[in-house]
Short mmCIF file of C-alpha atoms and ligand atoms in Angstrom, two decimals:
data_model
loop_
_atom_site.label_atom_id
_atom_site.label_comp_id
_atom_site.label_asym_id
_atom_site.label_seq_id
_atom_site.Cartn_x
_atom_site.Cartn_y
_atom_site.Cartn_z
CA MET A 1 123.15 105.34 99.89
CA GLN A 2 119.97 107.99 100.82
CA GLN A 3 120.73 111.35 102.97
CA PRO A 4 118.03 113.71 104.23
CA SER A 5 116.89 116.14 101.06
CA THR A 6 115.25 118.78 103.43
CA THR A 7 114.82 119.17 107.01
CA MET A 8 111.86 120.83 107.09
CA LYS A 9 110.63 122.60 110.07
CA PRO A 10 107.67 124.15 109.22
CA ARG A 11 107.96 127.89 109.71
CA LEU A 12 104.43 128.50 111.44
CA HIS A 13 101.67 130.17 113.04
CA PRO A 14 104.20 131.32 116.21
CA LEU A 15 101.84 129.93 118.45
CA LEU A 16 102.57 126.45 116.97
CA THR A 17 105.12 123.87 116.78
CA PHE A 18 105.50 120.94 115.56
CA LEU A 19 107.74 117.70 114.78
CA ILE A 20 110.40 118.09 111.41
CA ILE A 21 109.92 115.94 108.72
CA PHE A 22 112.69 114.70 107.02
CA THR A 23 112.41 113.26 102.97
CA ILE A 24 114.79 111.54 102.09
CA LEU A 25 116.19 111.50 98.54
CA PRO A 26 116.65 107.67 97.59
CA GLY A 27 120.43 107.20 95.64
CA CYS A 28 120.98 109.18 92.46
CA SER A 29 120.37 105.88 90.50
CA GLN A 30 116.87 106.12 91.14
CA PRO A 31 114.78 108.12 89.03
CA GLN A 32 111.83 108.75 91.65
CA THR A 33 110.90 112.26 93.42
CA PRO A 34 108.51 113.10 96.01
CA HIS A 35 106.32 115.67 95.54
CA THR A 36 105.93 117.94 98.09
CA THR A 37 102.75 121.12 98.19
CA THR A 38 101.92 122.96 101.83
CA ARG A 39 99.09 125.25 102.49
CA LEU A 40 98.26 127.24 105.62
CA VAL A 41 94.91 124.48 106.83
CA MET A 42 93.27 124.20 110.36
CA GLY A 43 95.60 127.25 111.29
CA THR A 44 98.54 124.71 110.25
CA LEU A 45 100.93 124.66 108.14
CA VAL A 46 99.80 121.04 106.34
CA THR A 47 102.20 119.53 103.94
CA ILE A 48 101.38 117.01 101.67
CA THR A 49 103.79 114.70 100.14
CA THR A 50 103.38 112.04 97.40
CA TRP A 51 106.07 109.59 95.87
CA ASN A 52 106.38 108.47 92.47
CA VAL A 53 102.90 109.51 91.23
CA PRO A 54 102.31 111.37 87.63
CA GLU A 55 101.93 115.02 87.85
CA ALA A 56 98.16 115.41 86.98
CA GLN A 57 97.13 113.00 89.19
CA GLU A 58 99.04 113.78 91.67
CA ARG A 59 98.56 117.36 91.35
CA GLN A 60 94.51 117.05 91.08
CA GLY A 61 94.76 114.10 94.27
CA VAL A 62 96.44 116.56 96.43
CA ALA A 63 94.05 119.50 96.12
CA ASP A 64 91.13 117.73 96.67
CA ALA A 65 92.96 116.66 99.78
CA PHE A 66 93.02 120.17 100.58
CA ARG A 67 90.00 121.13 99.91
CA GLU A 68 88.68 117.70 102.07
CA MET A 69 90.99 119.54 104.91
CA GLN A 70 88.81 122.87 104.63
CA ARG A 71 85.67 121.46 104.60
CA ILE A 72 86.41 119.58 107.66
CA ASP A 73 87.70 122.48 109.18
CA ARG A 74 84.95 124.39 108.42
CA LEU A 75 82.09 122.06 109.64
CA MET A 76 83.99 121.15 112.95
CA SER A 77 86.15 124.39 114.11
CA SER A 78 85.54 126.29 117.42
CA HIS A 79 86.98 129.24 115.67
CA HIS A 80 84.74 130.17 112.93
CA PRO A 81 81.30 131.33 113.70
CA GLN A 82 80.38 129.92 110.78
CA SER A 83 81.03 126.80 111.33
CA LEU A 84 78.21 123.59 111.85
CA LEU A 85 80.28 123.06 115.81
CA SER A 86 79.83 126.66 116.96
CA THR A 87 76.02 126.85 115.33
CA LEU A 88 75.72 123.48 117.66
CA ASN A 89 76.92 125.75 120.35
CA ARG A 90 74.78 128.24 119.95
CA ALA A 91 71.20 126.19 120.11
CA GLU A 92 69.46 126.89 123.62
CA GLU A 93 69.48 124.40 126.12
CA ASN A 94 67.12 121.29 125.72
CA SER A 95 66.37 121.93 122.30
CA THR A 96 66.84 119.09 119.42
CA ILE A 97 68.71 120.27 116.91
CA ALA A 98 69.92 119.13 113.29
CA LEU A 99 73.10 117.16 113.60
CA ASP A 100 75.32 116.55 110.47
CA PRO A 101 76.37 112.93 110.06
CA GLU A 102 80.15 113.29 110.16
CA LEU A 103 80.04 115.50 112.66
CA ALA A 104 78.40 113.32 115.05
CA LEU A 105 80.78 110.62 114.26
CA VAL A 106 83.79 112.55 115.68
CA ILE A 107 81.65 113.41 118.53
CA ARG A 108 80.22 110.34 119.29
CA ARG A 109 84.34 109.00 118.95
CA GLY A 110 85.56 111.77 121.43
CA VAL A 111 82.59 111.13 124.05
CA GLU A 112 83.73 107.38 123.87
CA ILE A 113 87.36 108.15 124.21
CA HIS A 114 85.99 110.72 127.35
CA GLN A 115 84.02 107.82 128.65
CA ILE A 116 87.68 105.38 128.27
CA THR A 117 90.14 107.87 129.36
CA ALA A 118 87.94 108.41 132.79
CA GLY A 119 87.12 111.56 131.58
CA ALA A 120 91.02 112.75 130.88
CA PHE A 121 89.37 113.31 127.12
CA ASP A 122 86.89 115.80 127.09
CA PRO A 123 84.95 117.40 123.59
CA GLU A 124 83.26 119.56 125.77
CA LEU A 125 85.20 121.77 127.16
CA ARG A 126 84.48 124.83 125.16
CA ALA A 127 84.04 127.64 127.65
CA LEU A 128 86.95 126.59 130.27
CA ILE A 129 89.07 126.57 126.89
CA ARG A 130 87.68 129.90 126.08
CA LEU A 131 88.65 131.38 128.99
CA TRP A 132 92.30 130.66 129.06
CA ASN A 133 92.79 131.69 125.68
CA PHE A 134 96.01 129.73 124.00
CA SER A 135 94.74 129.97 120.44
CA GLY A 136 92.61 133.20 119.82
CA ASP A 137 93.65 135.81 117.51
CA GLN A 138 95.29 137.73 121.08
CA PRO A 139 96.17 134.72 122.97
CA ALA A 140 96.26 135.06 126.68
CA THR A 141 99.78 135.96 128.38
CA THR A 142 98.32 135.40 131.44
CA PRO A 143 96.46 133.06 133.55
CA PRO A 144 92.20 133.81 134.21
CA ASP A 145 91.00 135.30 137.27
CA PRO A 146 91.01 132.62 139.52
CA GLN A 147 87.67 133.51 141.17
CA GLN A 148 86.39 133.33 137.43
CA LEU A 149 88.52 130.10 136.35
CA ALA A 150 86.58 128.27 139.56
CA SER A 151 82.69 129.43 138.56
CA VAL A 152 83.53 128.25 134.97
CA LEU A 153 84.45 125.20 136.52
CA LYS A 154 81.65 124.92 138.87
CA THR A 155 79.10 125.62 135.51
CA GLN A 156 81.02 123.00 133.46
CA LYS A 157 80.59 120.07 136.11
CA LYS A 158 77.29 120.81 136.50
CA ARG A 159 76.30 120.65 132.98
CA LYS A 160 74.91 117.78 132.43
CA ARG A 161 75.95 115.96 129.39
CA ASN A 162 74.65 116.20 126.29
CA ARG A 163 74.32 111.98 125.91
CA LEU A 164 75.43 112.84 122.88
CA ILE A 165 75.95 108.94 122.17
CA ASN A 166 72.39 108.95 122.78
CA GLN A 167 71.77 110.91 119.65
CA ASN A 168 71.33 109.84 115.87
CA PRO A 169 71.36 112.09 113.10
CA PRO A 170 69.79 113.74 111.69
CA ALA A 171 68.96 114.90 115.09
CA MET A 172 70.54 115.86 118.28
CA SER A 173 69.38 117.18 121.76
CA VAL A 174 71.40 119.69 123.81
CA GLY A 175 71.14 119.32 127.28
CA THR A 176 70.88 121.96 130.42
CA GLY A 177 72.99 124.12 129.88
CA GLY A 178 73.71 124.47 125.88
CA ALA A 179 76.58 122.70 123.96
CA ASN A 180 79.79 123.13 124.93
CA LEU A 181 81.34 121.37 122.44
CA ASP A 182 85.46 122.13 120.83
CA LEU A 183 86.98 119.33 118.73
CA GLY A 184 90.31 120.93 119.01
CA ALA A 185 92.09 117.87 119.93
CA ILE A 186 90.58 115.64 117.48
CA ALA A 187 89.16 117.13 114.43
CA LYS A 188 92.81 117.65 113.52
CA GLY A 189 93.47 113.68 113.07
CA TYR A 190 89.88 113.00 111.48
CA ALA A 191 91.11 115.79 109.14
CA ILE A 192 94.19 113.95 108.13
CA ASP A 193 92.36 110.85 107.79
CA ARG A 194 89.77 112.06 105.11
CA ALA A 195 92.72 113.76 103.64
CA ILE A 196 94.51 110.49 103.15
CA THR A 197 91.02 108.91 101.93
CA VAL A 198 90.72 111.15 99.22
CA LEU A 199 94.17 110.95 98.05
CA GLN A 200 93.15 106.96 97.64
CA GLN A 201 90.67 107.75 95.66
CA ALA A 202 92.47 109.64 93.07
CA GLY A 203 94.46 106.98 92.67
CA ILE A 204 97.61 107.34 95.06
CA THR A 205 98.91 104.72 96.98
CA ASP A 206 102.11 106.31 98.90
CA ALA A 207 102.15 109.71 100.76
CA LEU A 208 102.37 111.53 103.89
CA VAL A 209 99.92 114.14 105.35
CA ASN A 210 101.87 116.19 108.20
CA ALA A 211 99.66 118.62 109.33
CA GLY A 212 101.75 120.72 111.87
CA GLY A 213 103.72 117.52 113.19
CA ASP A 214 100.33 115.22 113.05
CA LEU A 215 100.46 112.98 110.35
CA ARG A 216 99.52 110.02 108.50
CA ILE A 217 101.28 107.86 105.90
CA LEU A 218 100.13 105.89 103.46
CA GLY A 219 102.18 103.70 102.15
CA SER A 220 105.55 103.36 101.52
CA LYS A 221 108.48 105.42 99.92
CA GLY A 222 110.17 102.57 97.49
CA GLU A 223 112.58 101.24 99.25
CA ALA A 224 113.16 104.20 101.88
CA PRO A 225 111.06 104.33 104.25
CA TRP A 226 109.46 107.91 105.57
CA ARG A 227 111.34 109.47 108.05
CA ILE A 228 109.77 111.75 110.62
CA GLY A 229 112.04 113.95 113.59
CA ILE A 230 109.99 114.17 116.81
CA GLN A 231 109.82 117.48 117.85
CA HIS A 232 112.35 117.98 121.25
CA PRO A 233 109.72 119.75 123.87
CA ARG A 234 112.67 121.81 124.75
CA ARG A 235 114.70 123.12 122.20
CA ASP A 236 113.07 124.06 119.21
CA GLY A 237 114.27 122.67 116.13
CA GLU A 238 115.46 119.56 117.71
CA VAL A 239 114.45 116.27 117.80
CA ILE A 240 113.91 113.57 120.48
CA ALA A 241 113.50 110.76 118.36
CA VAL A 242 113.64 110.06 114.70
CA SER A 243 111.01 107.73 113.68
CA GLU A 244 111.69 105.54 110.05
CA ILE A 245 108.02 104.30 108.94
CA ARG A 246 107.96 101.69 106.13
CA SER A 247 104.16 101.78 105.94
CA ASP A 248 100.17 103.37 107.12
CA LEU A 249 100.29 104.67 110.17
CA ALA A 250 99.22 107.80 111.75
CA MET A 251 101.22 109.46 114.57
CA VAL A 252 100.16 112.05 116.76
CA THR A 253 102.50 114.46 119.62
CA SER A 254 100.74 116.52 121.97
CA GLY A 255 103.45 118.63 123.78
CA ASP A 256 103.11 121.88 126.77
CA TYR A 257 105.34 123.76 124.02
CA GLU A 258 102.83 123.96 121.16
CA ARG A 259 100.01 126.75 122.70
CA ALA A 260 102.15 128.14 125.59
CA PHE A 261 102.52 131.15 128.06
CA VAL A 262 104.97 131.70 130.59
CA HIS A 263 103.80 133.87 133.45
CA ASN A 264 105.74 134.60 136.84
CA ASP A 265 108.26 131.64 135.61
CA ARG A 266 105.37 129.17 135.46
CA ARG A 267 104.72 127.78 132.04
CA TYR A 268 100.77 127.41 131.00
CA HIS A 269 99.94 125.66 128.24
CA HIS A 270 97.12 124.92 126.38
CA ILE A 271 96.61 121.01 127.44
CA LEU A 272 93.58 121.08 130.48
CA ASP A 273 92.89 118.94 133.26
CA PRO A 274 88.78 118.90 133.00
CA GLU A 275 89.08 117.92 136.57
CA THR A 276 91.03 121.47 138.02
CA GLY A 277 90.36 123.25 134.79
CA THR A 278 94.04 124.10 135.02
CA PRO A 279 96.76 123.04 132.20
CA SER A 280 97.65 119.50 132.51
CA ASP A 281 100.60 119.09 135.49
CA SER A 282 101.08 115.04 135.55
CA GLY A 283 104.53 115.07 135.18
CA LEU A 284 104.68 114.41 131.26
CA ILE A 285 105.07 117.33 128.86
CA SER A 286 105.15 115.70 125.47
CA VAL A 287 103.27 112.21 124.01
CA SER A 288 103.29 110.74 120.81
CA VAL A 289 101.06 108.37 120.26
CA GLN A 290 101.35 106.11 117.18
CA ALA A 291 98.07 104.05 115.86
CA PRO A 292 96.69 103.17 112.36
CA ASP A 293 94.67 106.45 111.88
CA ALA A 294 95.09 109.25 113.18
CA MET A 295 92.07 110.69 114.63
CA THR A 296 92.03 108.18 117.18
CA ALA A 297 96.08 108.58 117.89
CA ASP A 298 94.96 112.82 117.99
CA ALA A 299 92.49 112.63 121.13
CA LEU A 300 94.83 109.99 122.37
CA SER A 301 97.88 112.11 122.54
CA THR A 302 95.98 114.68 124.46
CA ALA A 303 94.27 112.21 126.98
CA PHE A 304 97.36 110.06 128.02
CA PHE A 305 98.87 113.68 128.11
CA VAL A 306 96.39 114.44 130.84
CA LEU A 307 96.02 111.05 132.39
CA GLY A 308 100.35 110.60 133.24
CA GLU A 309 102.51 108.38 132.88
CA LYS A 310 101.18 105.34 135.02
CA ARG A 311 97.59 105.77 134.17
CA SER A 312 97.86 106.20 130.31
CA LEU A 313 100.17 102.69 130.38
CA THR A 314 97.11 101.03 132.89
CA LEU A 315 95.05 102.08 129.97
CA LEU A 316 96.84 101.15 127.07
CA PRO A 317 95.58 97.10 126.59
CA ASP A 318 92.74 98.51 125.81
CA PHE A 319 94.27 99.57 122.89
CA PRO A 320 95.67 97.30 121.02
CA ASP A 321 97.05 98.97 118.08
CA VAL A 322 98.78 102.01 119.90
CA GLU A 323 101.97 102.64 120.74
CA LEU A 324 103.34 105.38 122.69
CA LEU A 325 106.22 107.54 123.09
CA LEU A 326 106.01 109.84 126.69
CA VAL A 327 108.24 112.60 127.91
CA ARG A 328 108.45 113.14 131.45
CA SER A 329 109.38 116.85 132.95
CA ASP A 330 112.40 115.54 133.62
CA GLY A 331 112.75 114.84 129.78
CA SER A 332 113.31 110.65 130.27
CA LEU A 333 111.60 108.78 128.27
CA HIS A 334 109.81 106.01 127.93
CA ARG A 335 108.89 103.83 124.71
CA THR A 336 106.43 101.28 124.58
CA ALA A 337 108.00 98.46 122.73
CA GLY A 338 106.28 99.21 119.81
CA PHE A 339 106.80 102.59 118.87
CA ILE A 340 108.50 103.17 115.88
CA ALA A 341 111.70 105.56 116.80
CA THR A 342 115.19 105.67 117.01
CA LEU A 343 115.96 108.00 120.07
CA ARG A 344 118.78 110.58 119.90
CA PRO A 345 121.23 110.84 122.77
P1 LIG B 401 96.21 118.69 120.91
O1 LIG B 401 97.33 119.75 120.66
O2 LIG B 401 95.27 117.52 120.19
O3 LIG B 401 96.43 118.32 122.07
O4 LIG B 401 94.82 119.40 121.89
C1 LIG B 401 94.44 120.38 122.43
C2 LIG B 401 93.85 120.84 122.42
O5 LIG B 401 92.13 120.44 122.65
C3 LIG B 401 93.12 122.37 123.26
O6 LIG B 401 93.91 123.75 122.14
C4 LIG B 401 91.66 122.33 123.02
O7 LIG B 401 91.51 123.28 122.06
C5 LIG B 401 91.99 121.07 123.26
N1 LIG B 401 91.40 120.68 124.57
C6 LIG B 401 92.39 121.14 125.80
N2 LIG B 401 92.57 120.03 127.05
C7 LIG B 401 91.34 119.18 126.11
C8 LIG B 401 91.18 118.12 126.93
N3 LIG B 401 91.62 117.83 128.02
N4 LIG B 401 90.18 116.95 126.21
C9 LIG B 401 90.34 117.49 124.99
N5 LIG B 401 90.12 118.68 124.11
C10 LIG B 401 91.32 118.95 124.87
MG1 LIG B 402 94.77 115.47 120.14
#
């Protein structure tokens, strides 16, 4: 008989909230054990769990995987003034600057998802995101001044897209208005994917990389599945569903509870509708996406959150390997047929 060995509710940066991971211990007769290491990366507690790996190999592989995530953060963070992304954002308008191939890859995927999702996902929202300031050192507790918001939104809409999709490294042309990149809704997924690749390169075949609830699984956990609880969007520390996953899969959740404040009885959260410049009000409060890779799952969870249920489900056939669990604002759920989870009453 299997029993949950730990209920891991990450004690995180107070502005972040997450999934709960249950790690299952096998029956006492089996010698295998999971090995878990947790570090703060990208402002999030990241846990890497491996299964049945010799200790030295484990230690090296996991250390390399964390280093890789830190490297991605230094490239793609919009918070670090020294990141390559920040350098891009400081480039003068209508200039041509060097573009790192890896950064280009993530930007291009972001632009591609921007196009498929009719703009709901937008990797060029930096000015709006800074104005709302949900994740700065001193996050906002009130909405921005409406006039200022209208002005930033107007500039945002006037801005010519930088046509990054047509630019190939090593150079990128920055269009009118300069670059306005924020990869906060996709870079973490990419970092998770890279961590998984590094673990694989270290010969590790069975692992879980969990970055504050956004995760990817590699291989299996012996006879047992990896058990992952999906955070209840309104009850801290409770789950709405538990996923028992037995093979490679990524799962990412975007929720209005993650970074938010309440002002005059109204909740304001960090997922912005690029059309209105305000927190998305699509009728969804949480979107979990299961997909083969974490970068796609990350971008799509944000996009579907903004699109709302009807438009998301219309778009879903464009993504054959993607499954969804949607939580509506009244707490009711919609789950696509292939989404792996047992719902909690
Ligand atoms: P996530 O938690 O993955 O849904 O990403 C939310 C983060 O992505 C925010 O904190 C912003 O940095 C950024 N963001 C907010 N709204 C959008 C949007 N509509 N498209 C792309 N990125 C966004
Ligand atoms: Mg995302």
